[in-house]
Tab-separated table of C-alpha atoms in Angstrom:
chain	number	residue	atom	x	y	z
A	57	MET	CA	31.773	-23.189	-46.574
A	58	GLU	CA	35.173	-24.861	-46.476
A	59	ARG	CA	36.770	-26.530	-43.460
A	60	ILE	CA	40.500	-25.840	-43.087
A	61	GLY	CA	41.779	-28.145	-40.374
A	62	GLU	CA	39.960	-28.675	-37.083
A	63	LYS	CA	39.757	-25.066	-35.945
A	64	LEU	CA	39.054	-22.977	-39.064
A	65	LEU	CA	35.920	-22.636	-41.220
A	66	ASN	CA	36.049	-20.462	-44.341
A	67	TRP	CA	33.223	-18.752	-46.265
A	68	ALA	CA	35.522	-16.812	-48.650
A	69	ARG	CA	35.530	-18.037	-52.247
A	70	VAL	CA	38.645	-15.951	-52.892
A	71	LEU	CA	41.281	-16.360	-50.169
A	72	GLU	CA	44.904	-15.331	-50.619
A	73	ASP	CA	47.612	-17.686	-49.342
A	74	ASN	CA	48.981	-15.183	-46.822
A	75	THR	CA	45.475	-14.519	-45.480
A	76	ARG	CA	44.855	-18.248	-45.073
A	77	ALA	CA	48.175	-18.669	-43.238
A	78	GLN	CA	47.405	-15.765	-40.932
A	79	ALA	CA	43.958	-17.170	-40.089
A	80	GLU	CA	45.431	-20.624	-39.433
A	81	ALA	CA	47.903	-19.092	-36.980
A	82	ALA	CA	45.113	-17.366	-35.037
A	83	ALA	CA	42.951	-20.502	-35.130
A	84	GLY	CA	45.818	-22.425	-33.547
A	85	MET	CA	45.788	-20.384	-30.338
A	86	PRO	CA	45.015	-22.722	-27.410
A	87	PHE	CA	41.890	-20.932	-26.179
A	88	ILE	CA	39.893	-20.900	-29.451
A	89	HIS	CA	36.465	-22.542	-29.011
A	90	PRO	CA	35.028	-24.123	-31.053
A	91	HIS	CA	36.692	-22.682	-34.192
A	92	LEU	CA	37.585	-19.474	-35.987
A	93	ALA	CA	35.204	-18.435	-38.794
A	94	LEU	CA	36.462	-16.568	-41.875
A	95	MET	CA	33.894	-14.371	-43.571
A	96	PRO	CA	33.516	-14.000	-47.374
A	97	ASP	CA	35.384	-10.652	-47.336
A	98	ALA	CA	38.420	-11.963	-45.411
A	99	HIS	CA	41.766	-10.311	-46.144
A	100	LEU	CA	45.132	-9.818	-44.484
A	101	GLY	CA	45.119	-7.773	-41.292
A	102	LYS	CA	47.474	-6.944	-38.452
A	103	GLY	CA	47.838	-10.023	-36.283
A	104	ALA	CA	44.319	-11.285	-36.922
A	105	THR	CA	42.623	-11.464	-40.311
A	106	VAL	CA	40.112	-8.762	-41.228
A	107	GLY	CA	36.844	-10.597	-41.750
A	108	SER	CA	37.353	-13.137	-38.966
A	109	VAL	CA	35.195	-14.210	-36.024
A	110	ILE	CA	37.318	-15.343	-33.098
A	111	PRO	CA	35.676	-17.074	-30.097
A	112	THR	CA	37.950	-17.429	-27.056
A	113	LEU	CA	37.716	-19.118	-23.665
A	114	GLY	CA	39.127	-17.172	-20.721
A	115	ALA	CA	41.252	-14.840	-22.830
A	116	VAL	CA	41.068	-12.037	-25.394
A	117	MET	CA	43.590	-10.824	-27.960
A	118	PRO	CA	43.297	-7.006	-28.158
A	119	ALA	CA	44.672	-6.947	-31.716
A	120	ALA	CA	41.913	-9.373	-32.733
A	121	VAL	CA	39.476	-6.490	-32.319
A	122	GLY	CA	41.836	-4.023	-33.934
A	123	VAL	CA	42.583	-0.385	-33.273
A	124	ASP	CA	39.253	1.039	-34.468
A	125	ILE	CA	37.204	-0.396	-31.621
A	126	GLY	CA	33.481	-0.363	-32.382
A	127	CYS	CA	33.847	0.619	-36.010
A	128	GLY	CA	30.580	0.022	-37.822
A	129	MET	CA	27.620	1.340	-39.784
A	130	ILE	CA	24.456	3.336	-39.145
A	131	ALA	CA	21.614	3.661	-41.650
A	132	VAL	CA	18.356	5.613	-41.687
A	133	ARG	CA	15.521	5.060	-44.181
A	134	THR	CA	13.589	8.254	-44.859
A	135	GLN	CA	10.190	8.948	-46.407
A	136	PHE	CA	11.770	10.583	-49.475
A	137	THR	CA	12.195	9.178	-52.989
A	138	GLU	CA	15.027	9.629	-55.452
A	139	ASP	CA	12.866	11.865	-57.643
A	140	GLU	CA	12.358	14.249	-54.729
A	141	PHE	CA	16.115	14.480	-54.235
A	142	ARG	CA	17.046	14.862	-57.889
A	143	GLY	CA	14.096	16.917	-59.129
A	144	GLY	CA	15.770	20.216	-59.914
A	145	ARG	CA	17.762	20.224	-56.685
A	146	GLN	CA	21.512	20.589	-56.397
A	147	LEU	CA	22.984	17.538	-54.691
A	148	ARG	CA	26.292	19.387	-54.535
A	149	SER	CA	24.869	21.861	-52.025
A	150	LEU	CA	23.685	18.965	-49.837
A	151	ARG	CA	27.121	17.370	-50.001
A	152	ARG	CA	28.799	20.615	-48.988
A	153	SER	CA	26.331	21.102	-46.148
A	154	VAL	CA	27.196	17.653	-44.752
A	155	GLU	CA	30.925	18.333	-45.157
A	156	HIS	CA	30.467	21.502	-43.105
A	157	ALA	CA	28.365	19.836	-40.385
A	158	VAL	CA	30.595	16.792	-39.747
A	159	PRO	CA	34.372	17.191	-39.286
A	160	LEU	CA	36.141	14.946	-41.799
A	161	SER	CA	39.630	13.417	-42.043
A	162	ALA	CA	42.153	12.139	-39.496
A	163	GLY	CA	42.833	14.554	-36.648
A	164	LYS	CA	39.866	16.819	-37.493
A	165	TYR	CA	37.522	17.274	-34.546
A	166	ASN	CA	34.751	19.573	-33.337
A	167	ARG	CA	35.670	23.022	-32.076
A	168	SER	CA	32.766	22.918	-29.627
A	169	LEU	CA	29.980	20.533	-28.690
A	170	THR	CA	26.377	20.671	-29.861
A	171	ALA	CA	23.695	20.151	-27.212
A	172	SER	CA	23.134	16.577	-28.410
A	173	ALA	CA	26.868	15.830	-28.407
A	174	GLN	CA	27.141	17.235	-24.876
A	175	ARG	CA	24.388	14.879	-23.671
A	176	ARG	CA	26.198	11.931	-25.233
A	177	VAL	CA	29.527	13.001	-23.744
A	178	GLU	CA	27.903	13.165	-20.306
A	179	GLN	CA	26.569	9.629	-20.799
A	180	LEU	CA	30.061	8.402	-21.694
A	181	THR	CA	31.639	10.306	-18.802
A	182	GLN	CA	29.263	8.682	-16.315
A	183	ARG	CA	30.022	5.230	-17.703
A	184	ALA	CA	33.781	5.779	-17.466
A	185	GLU	CA	33.465	7.040	-13.894
A	186	ALA	CA	31.367	3.988	-12.964
A	187	ASP	CA	34.036	1.721	-14.471
A	188	GLY	CA	36.839	3.579	-12.673
A	189	PHE	CA	38.912	5.040	-15.512
A	190	ASP	CA	39.501	8.363	-17.234
A	191	PRO	CA	39.279	8.430	-21.070
A	192	GLY	CA	41.301	11.633	-20.938
A	193	GLU	CA	44.364	9.557	-20.141
A	194	SER	CA	44.065	8.104	-23.663
A	195	ALA	CA	43.008	11.316	-25.443
A	196	ARG	CA	42.661	14.655	-23.676
A	197	ASN	CA	40.247	15.962	-26.317
A	198	TRP	CA	38.083	12.841	-26.563
A	199	GLN	CA	34.904	14.850	-26.015
A	200	LEU	CA	35.534	16.874	-29.186
A	201	GLN	CA	36.028	13.663	-31.171
A	202	LEU	CA	32.376	12.650	-30.733
A	203	GLY	CA	30.526	13.425	-33.965
A	204	THR	CA	33.540	13.212	-36.307
A	205	LEU	CA	34.075	10.881	-39.253
A	206	GLY	CA	37.782	10.196	-39.780
A	207	SER	CA	39.393	9.201	-43.071
A	208	GLY	CA	40.309	6.094	-45.086
A	209	ASN	CA	37.269	3.960	-45.798
A	210	HIS	CA	34.995	5.955	-43.497
A	211	PHE	CA	32.222	7.716	-45.384
A	212	ILE	CA	28.789	9.335	-45.351
A	213	GLU	CA	26.348	8.584	-48.169
A	214	VAL	CA	22.895	9.333	-49.448
A	215	SER	CA	21.622	6.230	-51.215
A	216	VAL	CA	18.452	4.873	-52.782
A	217	ASP	CA	17.095	1.354	-52.498
A	218	GLU	CA	15.364	-0.978	-54.951
A	219	ARG	CA	12.123	1.021	-54.535
A	220	SER	CA	13.901	4.383	-55.022
A	221	ARG	CA	13.514	5.231	-51.319
A	222	VAL	CA	16.222	7.468	-49.861
A	223	TRP	CA	18.570	6.200	-47.143
A	224	LEU	CA	21.210	8.092	-45.175
A	225	PHE	CA	24.099	6.066	-43.866
A	226	LEU	CA	27.664	6.287	-42.695
A	227	HIS	CA	30.692	4.261	-41.596
A	228	SER	CA	32.889	5.227	-38.639
A	229	GLY	CA	34.141	4.071	-35.244
A	230	SER	CA	35.717	5.232	-31.991
A	231	ARG	CA	38.142	7.688	-33.566
A	232	GLY	CA	41.447	8.625	-31.928
A	233	VAL	CA	40.417	7.792	-28.389
A	234	GLY	CA	39.507	4.217	-29.364
A	235	ASN	CA	42.787	3.869	-31.235
A	236	LYS	CA	44.799	4.972	-28.199
A	237	ILE	CA	42.906	2.604	-25.907
A	238	ALA	CA	43.515	-0.295	-28.284
A	239	GLN	CA	47.208	0.445	-28.789
A	240	ARG	CA	47.830	0.651	-25.052
A	241	HIS	CA	46.185	-2.686	-24.308
A	242	ILE	CA	47.832	-4.408	-27.282
A	243	LYS	CA	51.184	-3.313	-25.856
A	244	THR	CA	50.208	-4.488	-22.367
A	245	ALA	CA	49.302	-7.932	-23.725
A	246	GLN	CA	52.626	-8.144	-25.560
A	247	VAL	CA	54.589	-7.204	-22.436
A	248	LEU	CA	52.747	-9.755	-20.298
A	249	CYS	CA	53.192	-12.553	-22.831
A	250	GLN	CA	56.879	-11.762	-23.133
A	251	ARG	CA	57.259	-11.720	-19.335
A	252	GLU	CA	55.633	-15.170	-19.140
A	253	ASN	CA	57.788	-16.473	-22.027
A	254	VAL	CA	54.699	-17.252	-24.103
A	255	GLN	CA	55.676	-18.376	-27.601
A	256	LEU	CA	53.429	-16.653	-30.142
A	257	PRO	CA	53.168	-17.228	-33.919
A	258	ASP	CA	52.770	-13.443	-34.213
A	259	ARG	CA	53.361	-10.887	-31.456
A	260	ASP	CA	50.057	-9.224	-32.413
A	261	LEU	CA	48.303	-12.368	-31.195
A	262	ALA	CA	49.385	-11.498	-27.652
A	263	TYR	CA	46.537	-12.026	-25.210
A	264	LEU	CA	45.195	-11.202	-21.775
A	265	THR	CA	43.655	-13.859	-19.516
A	266	ASP	CA	40.576	-13.385	-17.364
A	267	ASP	CA	42.430	-14.133	-14.121
A	268	THR	CA	44.335	-10.835	-14.399
A	269	ASP	CA	43.424	-7.226	-13.623
A	270	GLU	CA	44.784	-6.235	-17.037
A	271	PHE	CA	42.097	-8.327	-18.728
A	272	TRP	CA	39.228	-6.640	-16.913
A	273	HIS	CA	40.734	-3.163	-17.359
A	274	TYR	CA	40.783	-3.852	-21.097
A	275	ILE	CA	37.199	-5.154	-21.143
A	276	ALA	CA	35.949	-2.043	-19.314
A	277	GLU	CA	37.693	0.356	-21.689
A	278	LEU	CA	36.796	-1.772	-24.729
A	279	ARG	CA	33.104	-1.643	-23.845
A	280	TRP	CA	33.343	2.096	-23.267
A	281	ALA	CA	34.989	2.614	-26.669
A	282	GLN	CA	32.303	0.486	-28.318
A	283	GLU	CA	29.634	2.719	-26.774
A	284	PHE	CA	31.584	5.799	-27.891
A	285	ALA	CA	31.557	4.454	-31.464
A	286	LEU	CA	27.823	3.754	-31.311
A	287	LEU	CA	27.068	7.264	-30.034
A	288	ASN	CA	29.544	8.823	-32.464
A	289	ARG	CA	27.543	7.384	-35.356
A	290	GLU	CA	24.267	8.499	-33.775
A	291	GLU	CA	25.571	12.050	-33.414
A	292	MET	CA	26.783	12.216	-37.007
A	293	ILE	CA	23.650	10.737	-38.566
A	294	ASP	CA	21.536	13.220	-36.582
A	295	ARG	CA	23.580	16.023	-38.139
A	296	VAL	CA	23.132	14.520	-41.599
A	297	VAL	CA	19.370	14.333	-40.991
A	298	SER	CA	19.407	18.033	-40.043
A	299	CYS	CA	21.328	18.871	-43.226
A	300	VAL	CA	18.744	17.042	-45.327
A	301	GLN	CA	15.869	18.801	-43.566
A	302	ASP	CA	17.400	22.227	-44.165
A	303	TRP	CA	18.203	21.359	-47.791
A	304	ILE	CA	14.827	19.907	-48.765
A	305	GLY	CA	12.680	22.083	-46.502
A	306	THR	CA	10.786	19.185	-44.888
A	307	ASP	CA	11.304	17.231	-41.684
A	308	VAL	CA	12.806	13.766	-42.108
A	309	VAL	CA	10.537	10.915	-41.048
A	310	GLU	CA	12.628	7.930	-40.018
A	311	HIS	CA	11.109	4.586	-41.027
A	312	GLU	CA	14.143	2.506	-40.012
A	313	ARG	CA	17.354	3.131	-38.063
A	314	ILE	CA	20.079	0.466	-37.850
A	315	ASN	CA	23.315	0.916	-35.889
A	316	CYS	CA	25.739	-2.015	-35.863
A	317	HIS	CA	29.382	-2.652	-34.990
A	318	HIS	CA	31.742	-4.724	-37.114
A	319	ASN	CA	34.904	-4.443	-34.942
A	320	PHE	CA	33.908	-5.532	-31.445
A	321	THR	CA	34.005	-8.097	-28.664
A	322	GLN	CA	31.131	-9.351	-26.546
A	323	ARG	CA	30.190	-12.295	-24.361
A	324	GLU	CA	28.114	-14.971	-26.141
A	325	ARG	CA	27.249	-18.636	-25.827
A	326	HIS	CA	28.331	-20.983	-28.622
A	327	PHE	CA	28.533	-24.762	-28.794
A	328	GLY	CA	27.727	-25.185	-25.132
A	329	LYS	CA	30.181	-22.680	-23.641
A	330	GLU	CA	30.340	-18.991	-22.719
A	331	VAL	CA	33.011	-17.388	-24.878
A	332	TRP	CA	34.329	-13.954	-25.779
A	333	VAL	CA	33.505	-13.414	-29.466
A	334	SER	CA	35.762	-10.929	-31.243
A	335	ARG	CA	34.459	-9.896	-34.644
A	336	LYS	CA	37.206	-8.151	-36.588
A	337	GLY	CA	35.452	-7.006	-39.745
A	338	ALA	CA	32.238	-8.981	-39.232
A	339	ILE	CA	28.710	-8.211	-38.078
A	340	GLU	CA	26.506	-10.101	-35.672
A	341	ALA	CA	23.854	-12.037	-37.609
A	342	THR	CA	21.539	-13.636	-35.081
A	343	GLU	CA	18.067	-14.570	-36.323
A	344	GLY	CA	16.269	-11.509	-37.711
A	345	LEU	CA	18.877	-8.999	-36.516
A	346	ALA	CA	19.242	-6.114	-38.986
A	347	GLY	CA	22.676	-5.097	-40.236
A	348	VAL	CA	24.378	-3.054	-42.948
A	349	ILE	CA	27.052	-4.414	-45.312
A	350	PRO	CA	28.586	-1.648	-47.440
A	351	GLY	CA	30.380	-2.003	-50.730
A	352	SER	CA	32.998	0.507	-51.777
A	353	MET	CA	32.342	4.033	-53.017
A	354	GLY	CA	30.607	3.575	-56.358
A	355	THR	CA	29.198	0.079	-55.721
A	356	ALA	CA	26.108	-1.375	-54.053
A	357	SER	CA	25.549	-1.711	-50.315
A	358	TYR	CA	23.102	-3.999	-48.551
A	359	VAL	CA	20.712	-3.943	-45.640
A	360	VAL	CA	20.429	-7.490	-44.297
A	361	THR	CA	18.892	-9.620	-41.568
A	362	GLY	CA	20.701	-12.449	-39.860
A	363	LYS	CA	20.021	-16.156	-40.325
A	364	ALA	CA	21.690	-17.354	-37.091
A	365	ASN	CA	24.107	-19.687	-38.858
A	366	ALA	CA	25.604	-21.603	-35.932
A	367	ALA	CA	28.821	-22.626	-37.697
A	368	SER	CA	29.578	-18.962	-38.498
A	369	LEU	CA	29.000	-18.095	-34.830
A	370	ASN	CA	25.971	-16.033	-35.917
A	371	SER	CA	28.129	-13.748	-38.051
A	372	ALA	CA	28.333	-12.239	-41.524
A	373	PRO	CA	30.760	-10.129	-43.594
A	374	HIS	CA	31.202	-6.425	-42.962
A	375	GLY	CA	31.905	-5.194	-46.497
A	376	ALA	CA	33.791	-5.812	-49.694
A	377	GLY	CA	37.317	-6.335	-48.335
A	378	ARG	CA	40.389	-4.973	-50.086
A	379	ASN	CA	42.039	-6.467	-53.177
A	380	TYR	CA	44.764	-3.788	-53.326
A	381	SER	CA	46.603	-2.110	-50.474
A	382	ARG	CA	46.227	1.662	-50.345
A	383	SER	CA	49.703	2.241	-51.770
A	384	ALA	CA	49.165	-0.354	-54.525
A	385	ALA	CA	45.825	1.208	-55.477
A	386	LYS	CA	47.427	4.632	-55.834
A	387	ARG	CA	50.125	3.151	-58.074
A	388	THR	CA	47.691	1.111	-60.173
A	389	PHE	CA	44.670	3.333	-60.825
A	390	THR	CA	44.174	6.821	-62.233
A	391	ARG	CA	41.973	9.735	-61.322
A	392	ASP	CA	40.121	9.360	-64.627
A	393	GLU	CA	39.292	5.753	-63.709
A	394	LEU	CA	37.931	6.996	-60.380
A	395	ARG	CA	35.795	9.585	-62.177
A	396	THR	CA	34.401	6.889	-64.460
A	397	ALA	CA	33.581	4.652	-61.487
A	398	MET	CA	31.768	7.537	-59.760
A	399	THR	CA	29.655	8.549	-62.766
A	400	GLY	CA	26.236	9.747	-61.606
A	401	ILE	CA	27.336	10.136	-57.971
A	402	GLU	CA	27.870	13.531	-56.349
A	403	TYR	CA	31.282	13.438	-54.652
A	404	ARG	CA	34.313	15.650	-54.074
A	405	ASP	CA	36.585	15.041	-57.041
A	406	SER	CA	39.966	14.526	-55.369
A	407	GLU	CA	43.016	12.399	-56.037
A	408	ALA	CA	43.095	11.781	-52.274
A	409	PHE	CA	40.359	9.175	-52.774
A	410	LEU	CA	42.247	7.118	-55.355
A	411	ASP	CA	43.024	4.391	-52.795
A	412	GLU	CA	39.257	4.024	-52.252
A	413	ILE	CA	38.415	3.411	-55.930
A	414	PRO	CA	35.923	0.518	-56.248
A	415	GLN	CA	38.443	-1.575	-58.216
A	416	ALA	CA	40.671	-1.651	-55.104
A	417	TYR	CA	38.039	-3.787	-53.364
A	418	LYS	CA	36.638	-7.258	-53.824
A	419	ASP	CA	33.403	-7.622	-55.790
A	420	ILE	CA	30.671	-6.999	-53.221
A	421	ASP	CA	28.248	-9.154	-55.208
A	422	VAL	CA	30.603	-12.135	-54.886
A	423	VAL	CA	30.896	-11.455	-51.152
A	424	MET	CA	27.111	-11.393	-50.789
A	425	ALA	CA	26.690	-14.575	-52.828
A	426	ASP	CA	29.149	-16.305	-50.493
A	427	ALA	CA	27.123	-15.003	-47.527
A	428	ALA	CA	23.818	-16.455	-48.748
A	429	ASP	CA	23.577	-18.855	-45.804
A	430	LEU	CA	24.547	-16.151	-43.297
A	431	VAL	CA	22.137	-13.288	-44.042
A	432	GLU	CA	19.073	-12.424	-46.078
A	433	ILE	CA	19.258	-9.279	-48.206
A	434	THR	CA	16.320	-6.984	-47.454
A	435	HIS	CA	17.433	-3.875	-49.370
A	436	THR	CA	20.017	-3.131	-52.066
A	437	LEU	CA	21.321	0.434	-52.018
A	438	ARG	CA	23.177	2.557	-54.558
A	439	GLN	CA	24.629	5.909	-53.631
A	440	ILE	CA	23.770	9.276	-55.146
A	441	VAL	CA	25.943	11.377	-52.769
A	442	ASN	CA	29.288	10.373	-51.242
A	443	VAL	CA	31.209	12.291	-48.543
A	444	LYS	CA	34.708	11.280	-47.402
A	445	GLY	CA	37.645	12.779	-45.556
A	446	ASP	CA	41.118	13.081	-47.076
């Protein structure tokens, strides 16, 4: 860990100059307490650095959570072994079954709701009504978004651990409705700061204070979107479990299920004060708490438990972190290089995934080495099936 000034602690061995400058700007906001923590996978974000943990007193910066509110991981360990999945069976048919069961890509939603999705939608509807707002004002079709993956770095995978046990896991968040909620409140914060003549190092560090109605409206909708993301992952993993059961002809027995956010805000106590902790690309890592830290497609992922490192604000990295922007990756790498990186993994061979090639990301093993005092690795996973949206 490296201290950068009074208000910034850094766990990233590799930290670009522009990322450091961005983190220093956020750490300099007057309500940071006690300091901002940069995770080992830190890289440049919009306003606030991806891979940062931002504790604030009496204020929140909506862009410090980001536009994919509640984005995170869910993982299920099954009773199956790799041999049972590979022994004469076609993994391609399983991949296609999952692709049919879960709508993929940006703007692709359900045409109708399953019974389980309907129950989850009713739960979310009741919460919104209790909090006095209508999610339909952000996205009229929000109900049909529950149980959908999205695109970019969101994925579904079948993986095996160090004992060849099969895991099912996926990465997604609050979809379009969460994005609309975030964008609206980011704009509100910017308007209010401008009205009060607040001088900001970056307009995306605009904030809301807890003595305003706008603050509490944001918190209510933020918490709702975080629950939407949690239930969205639950709905999708249940569909993946059903696909596996139909494909293998045996019910799945779940030995572990882990569902964790890595873009979220919640109330916590640190260094003697109650603060709002915004983790933008970081997981909570309190003592013994299970989490999932994915690599990129084609590299290892990790199931971990927290070590409650106080200086890190009980936090840990959320993944590998990008080395190349999406446009730079598409210019730099070739489809043949992607095929080589995905050798032995069943995936849809498409040039659309070139910006997700493993070489576009930081080395996940370096990230995990830098996180040694933040989490304990309990399982190391490698994928055998990968599903992504365009």
